[in-house]
Amino acid sequence: MSRHDYDLLIIGGGSGGVRAARIAAGYGASVGIAEEYRFGGTCVIRGCVPKKLFVYASQFRDHFADAAGFGWRVGETAFDWPTLRDNKDCEIARLEGLYRRNLERAGVELFDTRAVLEDRHTVRLLSRAASVTAKTILIATGGIPYVDNSVPGIEHTITSNEVFHMDRFPERVIVAGGGYIAVEFAGIFAGLGTETTLLYRGEEILRGFDDDLRTGLHAEYEKKGIRVICNNVFRTIEKTEGGLLGTITDGSKIPADQILFAIGRRPFTEGLGLETAGVATNDGGAIEVDTYSRTNVENIYAVGDVTDRINLTPVAIREGHAFADTVFGAKPTSVDHDNVATAVFSSPEIGTVGLGEAEARSRFEEIDIYRSRFRPMKHTLGGRDEQMLMKLVVDGRSDRVLGCHIIGPDAGEMAQLLGIAVKMGATKADFDATIAVHPTAAEEFVTMREKVAES
Ligand SMILES: Cc1cc2nc3c(=O)[nH]c(=O)nc-3n(C[C@H](O)[C@H](O)[C@H](O)COP(=O)(O)OP(=O)(O)OC[C@H]3O[C@@H](n4cnc5c(N)ncnc54)[C@H](O)[C@@H]3O)c2cc1C
């Protein structure tokens, strides 16, 4: 018999923790999982899922406008925030219930409490005022929004945690940040009719993405009436009679009803007892792990955003699964973090996999670029002035496709499938040998023949 209460105790019931719990229990391990807020974690409760529902809501505005070109008379339209917010809450509650039931069905014991490490085998379950021991501990506590407390008036702003529950929908909003969450919320607000400003400290939004995606989306956002201000941050934020007033670096004053700070996220390790258990973190506060997600303490592992590798749900899920296979399934499995396809649910959407042009040029000697910009068919009758962008980054020596980048409708869906080809090491010749699906936008990827740039 084990001298511990559990084979595995997991702290954090989000994407990574839940997957690890179910897989480990499936291998016959006795598993407990502690969650301090709601099972499902960031993705289900206040991330990917509610955000995507809001993105869908925001797209109706364009659909209504475009319908006229196809012969539809839509009439008066109006948006009701409480309906969207409350319907979303019902769906999230349904999903949370599913997560709980699936864990219970797998035989996992659920603890609705904050948990902290007492030593390398002991976890304190705070609201139960009890401690349990486990042979193996998995930390899957995720990340939290980074808040810049040096900005006077920051207390008047909200983060992505609160944006899903606002009492009133703002008529004017400023979104601070240039990463995918900021960009997505700027698109959501604008689509739902809010006068929207996106304020970013860097040269261009979406740092880390291919430059054509960055400048392309910037241009599309401005066409939509979103004011994109780069190279600026808030100096102060004041509460006034008419709402909020932000003063930015260049001295301009921007009034708003709501200010959303989405300037990044950081690993959530505060008060977790990492020091008492001797678990090492890096300079950014992320838990350091090896390729099997093992920390410097032999029986303690960590997966997901708390390790700050690639902070996406499918990555956390894969890391949780690989951990359980390794430790409880006798199948040592490491996670390959290369060529992870991803989307930005902006409007228009971005899909991307592999290397951007600049990064490819820094790593390979000969790079060929294929690029196509065109108006999607739907916008011809709809009349929308929106360009689609497709781009292939190819290694000129081996002909291998290193990156695929898209702006336009269904870009995320395309990126998922292109991800398979890139992961398999497909060459440009493989793309060319593939016969097009017509009429689609995606066919452009197998019909681009002319290099636009080579080095
Ligand atoms: C607004 C937003 C939109 C996003 N959109 C996307 C997207 O479109 N696609 C995508 O792939 N990713 C998206 N993400 C990222 C994604 O949500 C995360 O990468 C993913 O949730 C990470 O999973 P995780 O298991 O590491 O942590 P989380 O899902 O954050 O789960 C950690 C859990 O641990 C709990 N916890 C923390 N400390 C303790 C403790 N001491 N005791 C008990 N419980 C604790 C937390 O309450 C939380 O439920 C988005 C994130 C945000 C914020």
Coordinates of C-alpha atoms and ligand atoms in Angstrom, one line a residue:
M1 CA 0.0 0.0 0.0
S2 CA 1.2 3.5 -0.8
R3 CA 2.2 5.5 2.3
H4 CA 0.6 8.6 0.7
D5 CA -3.1 9.5 0.5
Y6 CA -2.9 9.8 -3.3
D7 CA -0.7 8.7 -6.1
L8 CA -1.2 12.1 -7.7
L9 CA -2.4 15.4 -6.3
I10 CA -2.9 18.2 -8.9
I11 CA -3.1 21.9 -8.0
G12 CA -5.2 23.7 -10.6
G13 CA -8.3 22.4 -12.5
G14 CA -7.6 24.1 -15.8
S15 CA -6.7 22.7 -19.3
G16 CA -3.5 21.0 -18.2
G17 CA -4.5 19.8 -14.8
V18 CA -7.8 18.3 -15.9
R19 CA -6.3 16.4 -18.8
A20 CA -3.5 15.0 -16.5
A21 CA -6.0 14.0 -13.9
R22 CA -8.2 12.0 -16.3
I23 CA -5.4 10.3 -18.1
A24 CA -3.5 9.4 -14.8
A25 CA -6.8 8.0 -13.3
G26 CA -7.3 6.0 -16.5
Y27 CA -3.9 4.3 -15.8
G28 CA -5.3 3.3 -12.3
A29 CA -3.7 6.1 -10.2
S30 CA -5.6 7.5 -7.3
V31 CA -5.9 11.2 -8.1
G32 CA -7.1 14.3 -6.3
I33 CA -7.4 17.7 -7.9
A34 CA -7.8 21.1 -6.2
E35 CA -9.3 24.1 -7.9
E36 CA -9.8 27.4 -6.1
Y37 CA -12.2 29.1 -8.6
R38 CA -14.0 27.0 -11.2
F39 CA -13.1 23.7 -12.9
G40 CA -12.3 24.2 -16.6
G41 CA -9.7 27.0 -15.8
T42 CA -8.9 30.1 -17.8
C43 CA -9.8 28.7 -21.2
V44 CA -13.3 27.5 -20.3
I45 CA -14.3 30.1 -17.7
R46 CA -12.6 33.3 -18.7
G47 CA -10.5 32.7 -21.8
C48 CA -10.8 31.0 -25.2
V49 CA -14.4 29.8 -25.0
P50 CA -16.3 32.9 -23.7
K51 CA -14.0 35.1 -25.9
K52 CA -14.9 33.1 -29.0
L53 CA -18.6 33.4 -28.2
F54 CA -18.1 37.2 -28.0
V55 CA -16.2 37.1 -31.3
Y56 CA -19.2 35.4 -33.0
A57 CA -21.5 38.0 -31.5
S58 CA -19.3 40.8 -32.8
Q59 CA -19.3 39.5 -36.4
F60 CA -23.1 39.9 -36.8
R61 CA -22.6 43.6 -37.4
D62 CA -20.6 42.9 -40.6
H63 CA -23.0 40.1 -41.6
F64 CA -26.0 42.5 -41.3
A65 CA -24.2 45.1 -43.3
D66 CA -23.0 42.8 -46.1
A67 CA -26.4 41.1 -46.4
A68 CA -27.8 44.0 -48.5
G69 CA -25.5 43.1 -51.4
F70 CA -27.0 39.6 -51.5
G71 CA -30.5 40.9 -51.7
W72 CA -31.5 40.8 -48.0
R73 CA -33.2 43.6 -46.2
V74 CA -32.3 43.2 -42.6
G75 CA -34.0 46.3 -41.0
E76 CA -33.2 47.8 -37.7
T77 CA -30.6 45.9 -35.5
A78 CA -29.6 46.5 -31.9
F79 CA -27.2 44.8 -29.6
D80 CA -28.2 43.8 -26.0
W81 CA -25.2 43.2 -23.8
P82 CA -27.0 41.5 -20.9
T83 CA -28.4 38.9 -23.3
L84 CA -25.0 38.0 -24.6
R85 CA -23.3 38.1 -21.2
D86 CA -26.0 36.0 -19.5
N87 CA -26.3 33.4 -22.4
K88 CA -22.6 33.1 -22.3
D89 CA -22.7 32.5 -18.6
C90 CA -25.2 29.7 -19.0
E91 CA -23.0 28.0 -21.6
I92 CA -19.9 28.3 -19.4
A93 CA -21.8 26.8 -16.4
R94 CA -22.9 23.9 -18.7
L95 CA -19.3 23.3 -19.7
E96 CA -18.0 23.6 -16.2
G97 CA -20.5 20.9 -15.2
L98 CA -19.2 18.6 -17.9
Y99 CA -15.7 19.1 -16.7
R100 CA -16.7 18.2 -13.2
R101 CA -18.7 15.1 -14.2
N102 CA -16.0 13.8 -16.5
L103 CA -13.5 14.0 -13.7
E104 CA -15.8 12.3 -11.3
R105 CA -16.6 9.6 -13.8
A106 CA -12.9 9.0 -14.2
G107 CA -12.7 8.4 -10.4
V108 CA -10.8 11.6 -9.6
E109 CA -11.5 13.3 -6.3
L110 CA -12.4 17.0 -6.6
F111 CA -11.5 19.6 -4.0
D112 CA -13.1 23.0 -4.4
T113 CA -10.4 24.9 -2.6
R114 CA -7.1 26.8 -2.9
A115 CA -4.2 24.4 -2.4
V116 CA -0.6 25.2 -1.4
L117 CA 2.5 23.1 -0.9
E118 CA 3.6 22.4 2.6
D119 CA 6.5 20.2 1.6
R120 CA 7.5 18.1 -1.4
H121 CA 4.7 15.5 -0.7
T122 CA 2.2 17.5 1.3
V123 CA -0.5 19.8 0.1
R124 CA -2.7 22.0 2.3
L125 CA -6.3 22.3 1.2
L126 CA -7.1 25.7 2.6
S127 CA -10.9 25.8 2.8
R128 CA -10.9 22.3 4.2
A129 CA -8.3 23.1 6.8
A130 CA -6.7 19.8 6.0
S131 CA -3.6 18.5 4.5
V132 CA -3.2 15.5 2.1
T133 CA -0.1 13.7 0.9
A134 CA 0.8 12.5 -2.5
K135 CA 3.6 10.5 -4.1
T136 CA 3.6 12.8 -7.1
I137 CA 2.4 16.4 -7.3
L138 CA 1.5 18.3 -10.4
I139 CA 1.4 22.1 -10.4
A140 CA -1.0 23.4 -13.1
T141 CA -2.0 26.8 -11.7
G142 CA -1.9 28.7 -15.0
G143 CA -1.3 32.4 -15.4
I144 CA -2.9 35.7 -14.4
P145 CA -3.2 39.1 -16.1
Y146 CA -0.2 41.3 -15.6
V147 CA -1.3 44.6 -14.1
D148 CA 1.0 47.7 -14.3
N149 CA 0.5 49.2 -10.8
S150 CA 2.9 52.1 -11.7
V151 CA 0.1 53.8 -13.7
P152 CA -1.8 56.3 -11.5
G153 CA -5.5 55.4 -11.7
I154 CA -4.9 51.8 -12.7
E155 CA -7.6 50.9 -10.1
H156 CA -10.2 52.3 -12.5
T157 CA -9.4 49.7 -15.2
I158 CA -10.3 46.1 -15.8
T159 CA -8.5 43.0 -17.0
S160 CA -9.7 40.0 -19.1
N161 CA -10.9 38.5 -15.8
E162 CA -13.6 41.2 -15.4
V163 CA -14.4 41.9 -19.1
F164 CA -16.7 38.9 -19.3
H165 CA -18.9 40.2 -16.5
M166 CA -19.2 44.0 -17.1
D167 CA -22.5 45.5 -15.7
R168 CA -22.8 47.9 -18.5
F169 CA -21.5 47.8 -22.0
P170 CA -19.2 50.8 -22.8
E171 CA -19.8 53.2 -25.6
R172 CA -16.1 54.1 -25.7
V173 CA -13.3 51.8 -24.8
I174 CA -9.5 51.9 -24.7
V175 CA -7.7 48.5 -24.8
A176 CA -4.1 48.7 -23.6
G177 CA -1.8 46.0 -25.1
G178 CA -0.7 44.7 -28.4
G179 CA -0.8 40.9 -27.9
Y180 CA -3.4 38.6 -29.2
I181 CA -5.8 39.1 -26.3
A182 CA -5.8 42.9 -26.6
V183 CA -6.2 42.7 -30.4
E184 CA -9.1 40.3 -30.1
F185 CA -10.9 42.4 -27.5
A186 CA -10.4 45.5 -29.6
G187 CA -12.1 43.6 -32.5
I188 CA -14.9 42.4 -30.2
F189 CA -15.7 45.9 -28.8
A190 CA -15.6 47.5 -32.3
G191 CA -17.8 44.8 -33.8
L192 CA -20.3 45.3 -31.0
G193 CA -20.5 49.0 -31.7
T194 CA -18.1 50.5 -29.2
E195 CA -15.8 53.4 -30.2
T196 CA -12.5 51.6 -29.8
T197 CA -8.9 52.6 -29.3
L198 CA -6.0 50.1 -29.1
L199 CA -3.0 51.5 -27.3
Y200 CA 0.3 49.7 -27.6
R201 CA 3.8 50.5 -26.2
G202 CA 5.7 48.9 -29.1
E203 CA 6.3 49.8 -32.8
E204 CA 3.6 47.5 -34.1
I205 CA 0.9 45.2 -32.7
L206 CA 1.3 41.4 -32.4
R207 CA 5.0 41.2 -31.6
G208 CA 6.3 37.8 -32.6
F209 CA 4.0 37.3 -35.5
D210 CA 5.0 37.6 -39.2
D211 CA 5.4 41.3 -40.1
D212 CA 2.8 41.1 -42.9
L213 CA 0.2 39.8 -40.4
R214 CA 1.1 42.7 -38.0
T215 CA 0.9 45.5 -40.5
G216 CA -2.0 43.8 -42.4
L217 CA -4.2 43.5 -39.3
H218 CA -3.3 47.0 -38.2
A219 CA -4.5 48.4 -41.6
E220 CA -7.7 46.4 -41.5
Y221 CA -8.4 47.6 -38.0
E222 CA -8.0 51.2 -39.0
K223 CA -10.4 50.6 -42.0
K224 CA -12.9 49.4 -39.5
G225 CA -12.6 52.6 -37.5
I226 CA -10.5 51.2 -34.6
R227 CA -7.9 53.8 -33.6
V228 CA -4.6 52.0 -33.3
I229 CA -2.0 54.0 -31.4
C230 CA 1.5 52.5 -31.1
N231 CA 4.6 53.8 -29.3
N232 CA 2.5 55.0 -26.4
V233 CA 1.4 54.0 -22.9
F234 CA -0.9 55.5 -20.3
R235 CA 0.7 58.1 -18.1
T236 CA -2.4 58.5 -16.0
I237 CA -6.0 57.5 -15.8
E238 CA -8.5 59.7 -14.1
K239 CA -12.1 59.2 -13.1
T240 CA -14.2 62.2 -14.3
E241 CA -17.9 63.0 -14.3
G242 CA -18.2 61.7 -17.8
G243 CA -16.3 58.5 -17.3
L244 CA -12.6 57.9 -17.5
L245 CA -9.9 60.0 -19.0
G246 CA -6.6 58.5 -20.1
T247 CA -3.5 60.6 -20.7
I248 CA -0.9 58.9 -22.9
T249 CA 2.8 59.4 -23.4
D250 CA 2.5 61.9 -26.2
G251 CA 0.2 64.0 -24.0
S252 CA -3.1 63.3 -25.8
K253 CA -6.1 62.7 -23.6
I254 CA -8.6 60.0 -24.5
P255 CA -12.0 59.8 -22.9
A256 CA -13.5 56.3 -22.3
D257 CA -16.2 54.5 -20.4
Q258 CA -14.0 51.5 -19.8
I259 CA -10.3 50.7 -20.0
L260 CA -9.2 47.2 -20.5
F261 CA -5.6 46.3 -19.6
A262 CA -4.4 43.3 -21.6
I263 CA -0.7 43.9 -21.5
G264 CA 0.4 40.3 -20.8
R265 CA 0.1 37.5 -18.4
R266 CA 2.4 36.0 -15.8
P267 CA 2.8 32.6 -14.2
F268 CA 0.5 32.3 -11.1
T269 CA 2.8 31.0 -8.4
E270 CA 2.2 33.5 -5.6
G271 CA 1.8 32.0 -2.1
L272 CA 1.9 28.5 -3.6
G273 CA 4.7 27.4 -1.2
L274 CA 7.2 26.7 -4.0
E275 CA 10.0 27.8 -1.7
T276 CA 9.0 25.4 1.1
A277 CA 9.0 22.5 -1.3
G278 CA 12.2 23.8 -3.0
V279 CA 10.8 24.2 -6.5
A280 CA 12.9 26.5 -8.7
T281 CA 11.5 29.3 -10.9
N282 CA 13.2 31.3 -13.5
D283 CA 13.6 35.1 -13.6
G284 CA 10.1 35.6 -15.0
G285 CA 8.6 33.6 -12.2
A286 CA 7.8 30.5 -14.3
I287 CA 8.4 27.1 -12.9
E288 CA 11.5 25.5 -14.5
V289 CA 10.9 22.1 -16.0
D290 CA 12.6 19.5 -18.2
T291 CA 11.2 18.1 -21.4
Y292 CA 9.1 15.7 -19.3
S293 CA 7.7 18.7 -17.3
R294 CA 9.6 17.6 -14.2
T295 CA 10.8 20.3 -11.9
N296 CA 14.1 20.3 -10.0
V297 CA 12.2 18.4 -7.2
E298 CA 12.0 14.8 -8.3
N299 CA 8.4 14.1 -7.5
I300 CA 6.9 17.5 -8.5
Y301 CA 5.9 18.3 -12.1
A302 CA 4.4 21.4 -13.7
V303 CA 2.5 21.9 -16.9
G304 CA 0.7 24.7 -18.8
D305 CA 1.0 28.5 -18.5
V306 CA 2.7 28.3 -15.1
T307 CA 5.8 27.0 -17.0
D308 CA 5.6 29.7 -19.6
R309 CA 6.6 27.6 -22.6
I310 CA 3.8 28.2 -25.2
N311 CA 0.8 29.7 -23.4
L312 CA -2.1 28.1 -25.3
T313 CA -4.7 25.6 -24.2
P314 CA -3.9 22.8 -26.6
V315 CA -0.2 23.0 -25.4
A316 CA -1.2 22.8 -21.7
I317 CA -3.5 19.8 -22.6
R318 CA -0.7 18.1 -24.5
E319 CA 1.8 18.7 -21.6
G320 CA -0.7 17.3 -19.1
H321 CA -1.3 14.2 -21.2
A322 CA 2.4 13.6 -21.8
F323 CA 3.1 14.0 -18.0
A324 CA 0.4 11.3 -17.2
D325 CA 1.7 9.0 -19.9
T326 CA 5.3 9.4 -18.6
V327 CA 4.7 9.0 -14.9
F328 CA 1.6 6.7 -14.8
G329 CA 1.5 5.0 -18.2
A330 CA 5.1 3.8 -18.4
K331 CA 5.4 5.7 -21.7
P332 CA 8.0 8.5 -21.4
T333 CA 6.6 11.2 -23.6
S334 CA 8.0 14.7 -24.2
V335 CA 6.1 17.5 -25.9
D336 CA 7.4 18.9 -29.2
H337 CA 6.8 22.7 -29.0
D338 CA 7.8 23.3 -32.6
N339 CA 5.4 24.5 -35.3
V340 CA 2.4 24.9 -33.1
A341 CA -0.4 26.4 -35.2
T342 CA -2.4 29.1 -33.7
A343 CA -5.1 31.7 -34.4
V344 CA -5.9 35.3 -33.4
F345 CA -9.6 35.7 -33.3
S346 CA -9.5 39.3 -34.5
S347 CA -11.8 40.5 -37.2
P348 CA -10.5 39.6 -39.8
E349 CA -9.0 36.5 -38.3
I350 CA -5.4 35.5 -38.3
G351 CA -4.1 31.9 -38.7
T352 CA -0.5 31.1 -38.5
V353 CA 2.0 28.2 -38.2
G354 CA 5.7 28.0 -38.4
L355 CA 8.3 30.7 -38.9
G356 CA 7.6 34.3 -39.8
E357 CA 9.7 35.8 -42.7
A358 CA 12.1 37.7 -40.4
E359 CA 12.8 34.8 -38.2
A360 CA 13.2 32.4 -41.1
R361 CA 15.7 34.8 -42.7
S362 CA 17.7 34.9 -39.5
R363 CA 17.9 31.1 -39.4
F364 CA 18.2 30.0 -43.0
E365 CA 20.4 31.2 -45.8
E366 CA 17.9 31.2 -48.7
I367 CA 14.3 32.1 -48.2
D368 CA 11.6 32.3 -50.8
I369 CA 8.4 34.2 -50.1
Y370 CA 5.1 33.6 -51.8
R371 CA 2.3 36.1 -51.1
S372 CA -1.2 36.7 -52.3
R373 CA -3.5 39.6 -51.4
F374 CA -7.0 39.5 -52.7
R375 CA -10.6 40.4 -51.9
P376 CA -12.4 37.3 -50.6
M377 CA -15.4 36.3 -52.9
K378 CA -17.9 36.9 -50.1
H379 CA -16.9 40.6 -50.1
T380 CA -17.5 41.1 -53.8
L381 CA -21.3 41.3 -53.5
G382 CA -21.1 42.2 -49.9
G383 CA -19.0 45.3 -50.8
R384 CA -16.7 45.1 -47.9
D385 CA -13.3 46.7 -48.4
E386 CA -11.3 43.9 -46.7
Q387 CA -8.3 42.2 -48.1
M388 CA -7.3 38.6 -47.5
L389 CA -3.6 37.8 -47.1
M390 CA -1.9 34.4 -47.6
K391 CA 1.8 33.9 -47.3
L392 CA 4.2 31.0 -47.6
V393 CA 7.8 31.1 -46.2
V394 CA 9.9 28.5 -47.9
D395 CA 13.5 27.3 -47.3
G396 CA 15.0 27.9 -50.8
R397 CA 17.6 25.2 -50.3
S398 CA 15.4 22.3 -49.2
D399 CA 12.1 23.6 -50.6
R400 CA 10.5 22.9 -47.2
V401 CA 7.6 25.1 -46.2
L402 CA 8.7 26.8 -43.0
G403 CA 5.7 29.0 -42.3
C404 CA 2.1 29.7 -43.5
H405 CA 0.4 32.9 -42.5
I406 CA -3.2 34.0 -43.2
I407 CA -5.4 37.0 -42.6
G408 CA -9.1 36.6 -43.5
P409 CA -12.2 34.6 -42.9
D410 CA -11.6 31.1 -41.4
A411 CA -7.9 31.7 -41.1
G412 CA -7.8 29.7 -37.9
E413 CA -9.5 26.7 -39.5
M414 CA -6.9 26.8 -42.3
A415 CA -4.0 27.1 -39.9
Q416 CA -5.0 23.9 -38.1
L417 CA -4.8 21.9 -41.4
L418 CA -1.7 23.6 -42.7
G419 CA -0.2 22.8 -39.4
I420 CA -0.2 19.1 -40.3
A421 CA 1.6 19.7 -43.6
V422 CA 4.2 21.9 -41.9
K423 CA 4.7 19.4 -39.1
M424 CA 5.2 16.6 -41.6
G425 CA 7.9 18.7 -43.4
A426 CA 5.9 19.3 -46.6
T427 CA 7.8 21.0 -49.4
K428 CA 6.5 23.8 -51.7
A429 CA 6.5 21.1 -54.4
D430 CA 4.0 19.1 -52.2
F431 CA 1.8 22.1 -52.0
D432 CA 2.0 22.6 -55.8
A433 CA 1.2 18.9 -56.4
T434 CA -2.0 19.3 -54.4
I435 CA -5.1 20.0 -56.6
A436 CA -7.2 23.0 -55.4
V437 CA -10.6 22.9 -53.8
H438 CA -12.6 25.4 -55.8
P439 CA -13.9 28.0 -55.1
T440 CA -12.3 28.5 -51.8
A441 CA -9.9 31.0 -50.4
A442 CA -7.6 28.2 -49.1
E443 CA -6.9 27.1 -52.7
E444 CA -4.5 30.0 -53.0
F445 CA -2.0 28.0 -50.9
V446 CA -1.7 25.4 -53.6
T447 CA -1.8 27.8 -56.5
M448 CA 0.8 30.5 -55.6
R449 CA 3.5 30.0 -58.2
E450 CA 5.4 33.3 -58.3
K451 CA 8.0 34.1 -55.7
V452 CA 7.6 37.7 -54.5
A453 CA 11.0 37.7 -52.7
E454 CA 14.0 35.5 -52.4
S455 CA 17.4 36.0 -50.7
Ligands
LIG1 C1 -8.8 36.1 -22.6 C2 -8.0 34.9 -22.9 C3 -8.2 34.3 -24.1 C4 -7.5 33.2 -24.5 N1 -7.8 32.6 -25.7 C5 -7.1 31.5 -26.1 C6 -7.4 30.9 -27.3 O1 -8.2 31.4 -28.1 N2 -6.7 29.8 -27.6 C7 -5.8 29.2 -26.8 O2 -5.2 28.1 -27.1 N3 -5.5 29.7 -25.6 C8 -6.2 30.9 -25.2 N4 -5.9 31.5 -24.0 C9 -4.9 30.8 -23.1 C10 -5.4 29.6 -22.4 O3 -6.5 30.0 -21.6 C11 -4.3 29.1 -21.4 O4 -3.1 28.9 -22.2 C12 -4.7 27.8 -20.7 O5 -5.9 28.0 -20.0 C13 -3.6 27.3 -19.8 O6 -4.0 26.2 -19.1 P1 -3.4 25.8 -17.7 O7 -3.9 24.5 -17.3 O8 -2.0 26.1 -17.7 O9 -4.0 26.9 -16.7 P2 -5.4 27.5 -16.5 O10 -6.4 27.1 -17.5 O11 -5.3 28.9 -16.2 O12 -5.9 26.8 -15.1 C14 -5.2 27.0 -13.9 C15 -6.3 26.8 -12.8 O13 -5.6 26.7 -11.6 C16 -6.4 27.3 -10.6 N5 -5.5 27.6 -9.5 C17 -4.4 28.5 -9.5 N6 -3.8 28.5 -8.3 C18 -4.4 27.6 -7.5 C19 -4.2 27.1 -6.2 N7 -3.2 27.5 -5.5 N8 -5.1 26.1 -5.7 C20 -6.1 25.7 -6.5 N9 -6.4 26.1 -7.8 C21 -5.5 27.0 -8.3 C22 -7.0 28.5 -11.3 O14 -8.1 29.0 -10.7 C23 -7.2 27.9 -12.7 O15 -8.6 27.4 -12.8 C24 -6.6 32.6 -23.6 C25 -6.4 33.2 -22.3 C26 -7.1 34.3 -22.0 C27 -6.9 34.9 -20.7

